Amino acid sequence: VRWPGRIRAGATSSMPLVHTDLLPTLMALASTPGPGSPEATTAAFEGVDQSRGWLGDSWAQRPATLFECAGARHRIGGWAVIERQWKLIIEVDDDGREGPCRLYDLAVDPGEQRDQSEEAGEARAMLRHLEHMLRDELTRAGWASLADPPSAAR
């Protein structure tokens, strides 16, 4: 991000951001009222205002973020959940079979090259925590399994 006089040139951060953070962040930087304010003209949206971090202050902590995945990096599809610097990916093939879990520490491996799912200690505890969180959230949303959406979503 470049903004002479407001954002320090060359500043970097290891804070993972997601595309849904852009709208609330840019709205805050433009002093535009967001959802929930009396002046708001937009519907509620997901995302966390990260403008303070961009301006050199502390970054806002975000809740865990859940993604449905598809594309070249995933065989058919699957799920990812990010919490703090940790990212868990579980792939699902066309027959609904789950692939192995992959776990990445995005603070030291932003390119997701070193799977830590077989490591002990904090990585193992985080894998269990994120997998449990993912399955609980999908169950609350009516999914029978990672590959079986509620009937309304089919």
C-alpha atoms as a printed R data frame, in Angstrom:
    type eleno elety resid chain resno       x       y      z
1   ATOM     1    CA   VAL     A     1   0.000   0.000  0.000
2   ATOM     2    CA   ARG     A     2   1.392   3.389 -0.905
3   ATOM     3    CA   TRP     A     3   0.211   6.617  0.700
4   ATOM     4    CA   PRO     A     4   2.978   9.233  1.031
5   ATOM     5    CA   GLY     A     5   2.766  11.183  4.264
6   ATOM     6    CA   ARG     A     6   0.381   8.677  5.880
7   ATOM     7    CA   ILE     A     7   1.839   5.175  5.461
8   ATOM     8    CA   ARG     A     8   5.577   4.761  6.064
9   ATOM     9    CA   ALA     A     9   7.419   3.918  2.830
10  ATOM    10    CA   GLY     A    10   8.718   0.343  2.761
11  ATOM    11    CA   ALA     A    11   6.656  -0.746  5.761
12  ATOM    12    CA   THR     A    12   5.910  -4.463  5.921
13  ATOM    13    CA   SER     A    13   3.885  -6.679  8.216
14  ATOM    14    CA   SER     A    14   3.492 -10.388  8.825
15  ATOM    15    CA   MET     A    15  -0.162  -9.855  9.821
16  ATOM    16    CA   PRO     A    16  -2.309 -12.018  7.526
17  ATOM    17    CA   LEU     A    17  -5.043  -9.985  5.869
18  ATOM    18    CA   VAL     A    18  -7.874 -11.261  3.715
19  ATOM    19    CA   HIS     A    19  -9.734  -9.608  0.870
20  ATOM    20    CA   THR     A    20 -12.760  -8.965  3.085
21  ATOM    21    CA   ASP     A    21 -10.604  -6.593  5.179
22  ATOM    22    CA   LEU     A    22 -10.090  -4.200  2.268
23  ATOM    23    CA   LEU     A    23 -13.540  -2.577  2.240
24  ATOM    24    CA   PRO     A    24 -13.764  -1.742  5.973
25  ATOM    25    CA   THR     A    25 -10.104  -0.638  5.974
26  ATOM    26    CA   LEU     A    26 -10.462   1.649  2.965
27  ATOM    27    CA   MET     A    27 -13.754   3.032  4.302
28  ATOM    28    CA   ALA     A    28 -12.070   3.914  7.597
29  ATOM    29    CA   LEU     A    29  -9.131   5.557  5.828
30  ATOM    30    CA   ALA     A    30 -11.599   7.602  3.750
31  ATOM    31    CA   SER     A    31 -13.610   8.474  6.891
32  ATOM    32    CA   THR     A    32 -16.677   6.872  5.339
33  ATOM    33    CA   PRO     A    33 -19.300   5.557  7.798
34  ATOM    34    CA   GLY     A    34 -19.437   1.787  7.948
35  ATOM    35    CA   PRO     A    35 -22.195  -0.707  8.763
36  ATOM    36    CA   GLY     A    36 -23.898  -0.144 12.080
37  ATOM    37    CA   SER     A    37 -23.451   3.631 12.107
38  ATOM    38    CA   PRO     A    38 -26.505   5.862 11.601
39  ATOM    39    CA   GLU     A    39 -24.886   7.379  8.499
40  ATOM    40    CA   ALA     A    40 -24.156   4.021  6.857
41  ATOM    41    CA   THR     A    41 -25.391   3.486  3.349
42  ATOM    42    CA   THR     A    42 -23.979  -0.038  2.878
43  ATOM    43    CA   ALA     A    43 -25.205  -3.356  4.151
44  ATOM    44    CA   ALA     A    44 -23.217  -5.154  6.818
45  ATOM    45    CA   PHE     A    45 -20.124  -6.881  5.523
46  ATOM    46    CA   GLU     A    46 -17.458  -9.206  6.824
47  ATOM    47    CA   GLY     A    47 -13.938  -8.028  7.361
48  ATOM    48    CA   VAL     A    48 -11.859  -6.219  9.928
49  ATOM    49    CA   ASP     A    49 -10.778  -2.585  9.722
50  ATOM    50    CA   GLN     A    50  -6.966  -2.792  9.574
51  ATOM    51    CA   SER     A    51  -6.377   0.939  8.975
52  ATOM    52    CA   ARG     A    52  -4.615   1.424 12.338
53  ATOM    53    CA   GLY     A    53  -2.027  -1.194 11.377
54  ATOM    54    CA   TRP     A    54  -1.503   0.395  7.962
55  ATOM    55    CA   LEU     A    55  -0.932   3.753  9.677
56  ATOM    56    CA   GLY     A    56   1.717   2.290 12.012
57  ATOM    57    CA   ASP     A    57  -0.374   1.536 15.103
58  ATOM    58    CA   SER     A    58  -1.339  -1.901 16.399
59  ATOM    59    CA   TRP     A    59  -3.153  -4.314 14.080
60  ATOM    60    CA   ALA     A    60  -6.727  -5.301 14.893
61  ATOM    61    CA   GLN     A    61  -7.045  -8.917 15.974
62  ATOM    62    CA   ARG     A    62  -9.352 -10.861 13.732
63  ATOM    63    CA   PRO     A    63 -11.499 -13.842 14.578
64  ATOM    64    CA   ALA     A    64 -10.702 -17.089 12.793
65  ATOM    65    CA   THR     A    65 -11.547 -16.910  9.095
66  ATOM    66    CA   LEU     A    66 -13.105 -19.840  7.227
67  ATOM    67    CA   PHE     A    67 -12.752 -20.250  3.442
68  ATOM    68    CA   GLU     A    68 -14.164 -22.642  0.891
69  ATOM    69    CA   CYS     A    69 -11.289 -23.455 -1.481
70  ATOM    70    CA   ALA     A    70 -11.100 -24.370 -5.135
71  ATOM    71    CA   GLY     A    71  -8.518 -23.938 -7.844
72  ATOM    72    CA   ALA     A    72  -5.134 -25.081 -8.983
73  ATOM    73    CA   ARG     A    73  -3.633 -25.471 -5.501
74  ATOM    74    CA   HIS     A    74  -6.472 -27.762 -4.448
75  ATOM    75    CA   ARG     A    75  -7.376 -30.943 -6.325
76  ATOM    76    CA   ILE     A    76 -11.118 -30.361 -6.402
77  ATOM    77    CA   GLY     A    77 -12.071 -28.223 -3.465
78  ATOM    78    CA   GLY     A    78 -11.886 -28.101  0.263
79  ATOM    79    CA   TRP     A    79 -11.710 -25.829  3.240
80  ATOM    80    CA   ALA     A    80  -9.201 -23.563  4.906
81  ATOM    81    CA   VAL     A    81  -9.298 -21.804  8.246
82  ATOM    82    CA   ILE     A    82  -6.853 -19.122  9.391
83  ATOM    83    CA   GLU     A    83  -6.357 -18.066 12.995
84  ATOM    84    CA   ARG     A    84  -3.506 -15.737 13.950
85  ATOM    85    CA   GLN     A    85  -0.544 -16.953 11.886
86  ATOM    86    CA   TRP     A    86  -1.825 -20.526 11.436
87  ATOM    87    CA   LYS     A    87  -3.621 -21.852  8.331
88  ATOM    88    CA   LEU     A    88  -5.220 -25.299  8.096
89  ATOM    89    CA   ILE     A    89  -6.253 -26.732  4.713
90  ATOM    90    CA   ILE     A    90  -8.386 -29.855  4.199
91  ATOM    91    CA   GLU     A    91  -8.994 -30.887  0.598
92  ATOM    92    CA   VAL     A    92 -12.134 -32.713 -0.555
93  ATOM    93    CA   ASP     A    93 -12.343 -34.618 -3.857
94  ATOM    94    CA   ASP     A    94 -15.376 -35.052 -6.157
95  ATOM    95    CA   ASP     A    95 -16.420 -38.198 -4.291
96  ATOM    96    CA   GLY     A    96 -16.463 -36.384 -0.960
97  ATOM    97    CA   ARG     A    97 -13.297 -38.005  0.350
98  ATOM    98    CA   GLU     A    98 -11.167 -35.825  2.561
99  ATOM    99    CA   GLY     A    99  -7.491 -35.505  1.810
100 ATOM   100    CA   PRO     A   100  -4.862 -35.070  4.484
101 ATOM   101    CA   CYS     A   101  -4.803 -31.946  6.625
102 ATOM   102    CA   ARG     A   102  -2.037 -29.453  5.911
103 ATOM   103    CA   LEU     A   103  -0.948 -26.841  8.449
104 ATOM   104    CA   TYR     A   104   1.192 -23.777  7.765
105 ATOM   105    CA   ASP     A   105   2.705 -21.109  9.996
106 ATOM   106    CA   LEU     A   106   2.181 -18.071  7.766
107 ATOM   107    CA   ALA     A   107   4.452 -15.887  9.908
108 ATOM   108    CA   VAL     A   108   7.522 -17.897  8.853
109 ATOM   109    CA   ASP     A   109   6.143 -19.600  5.723
110 ATOM   110    CA   PRO     A   110   3.819 -17.212  3.835
111 ATOM   111    CA   GLY     A   111   4.272 -19.232  0.627
112 ATOM   112    CA   GLU     A   112   2.872 -22.369  2.297
113 ATOM   113    CA   GLN     A   113   5.869 -24.542  1.406
114 ATOM   114    CA   ARG     A   114   6.424 -26.335  4.741
115 ATOM   115    CA   ASP     A   115   3.507 -28.451  5.984
116 ATOM   116    CA   GLN     A   116   3.666 -28.705  9.784
117 ATOM   117    CA   SER     A   117   0.748 -31.105 10.232
118 ATOM   118    CA   GLU     A   118   3.050 -33.899 11.442
119 ATOM   119    CA   GLU     A   119   4.963 -31.719 13.908
120 ATOM   120    CA   ALA     A   120   4.559 -31.950 17.672
121 ATOM   121    CA   GLY     A   121   3.952 -29.225 20.214
122 ATOM   122    CA   GLU     A   122   2.196 -25.987 19.285
123 ATOM   123    CA   ALA     A   123   1.651 -27.065 15.664
124 ATOM   124    CA   ARG     A   124  -0.123 -30.300 16.685
125 ATOM   125    CA   ALA     A   125  -2.314 -28.468 19.209
126 ATOM   126    CA   MET     A   126  -3.193 -25.802 16.627
127 ATOM   127    CA   LEU     A   127  -4.069 -28.430 14.005
128 ATOM   128    CA   ARG     A   128  -6.529 -30.092 16.391
129 ATOM   129    CA   HIS     A   129  -7.979 -26.727 17.452
130 ATOM   130    CA   LEU     A   130  -8.495 -25.465 13.878
131 ATOM   131    CA   GLU     A   131  -9.908 -28.761 12.601
132 ATOM   132    CA   HIS     A   132 -12.392 -28.860 15.502
133 ATOM   133    CA   MET     A   133 -13.344 -25.209 14.864
134 ATOM   134    CA   LEU     A   134 -13.875 -25.868 11.135
135 ATOM   135    CA   ARG     A   135 -16.057 -28.935 11.667
136 ATOM   136    CA   ASP     A   136 -18.117 -27.233 14.397
137 ATOM   137    CA   GLU     A   137 -18.759 -24.177 12.224
138 ATOM   138    CA   LEU     A   138 -19.860 -26.273  9.234
139 ATOM   139    CA   THR     A   139 -22.106 -28.389 11.460
140 ATOM   140    CA   ARG     A   140 -23.749 -25.200 12.826
141 ATOM   141    CA   ALA     A   141 -24.311 -24.096  9.221
142 ATOM   142    CA   GLY     A   142 -26.083 -27.375  8.402
143 ATOM   143    CA   TRP     A   143 -23.319 -29.287  6.603
144 ATOM   144    CA   ALA     A   144 -23.423 -33.065  7.130
145 ATOM   145    CA   SER     A   145 -19.723 -33.341  6.221
146 ATOM   146    CA   LEU     A   146 -16.997 -31.243  4.599
147 ATOM   147    CA   ALA     A   147 -18.372 -32.260  1.175
148 ATOM   148    CA   ASP     A   148 -22.114 -32.345  1.884
149 ATOM   149    CA   PRO     A   149 -23.684 -28.854  1.996
150 ATOM   150    CA   PRO     A   150 -27.146 -28.126  3.370
151 ATOM   151    CA   SER     A   151 -29.857 -28.871  0.825
152 ATOM   152    CA   ALA     A   152 -30.504 -25.143  0.255
153 ATOM   153    CA   ALA     A   153 -26.899 -24.671 -0.902
154 ATOM   154    CA   ARG     A   154 -26.885 -27.535 -3.430
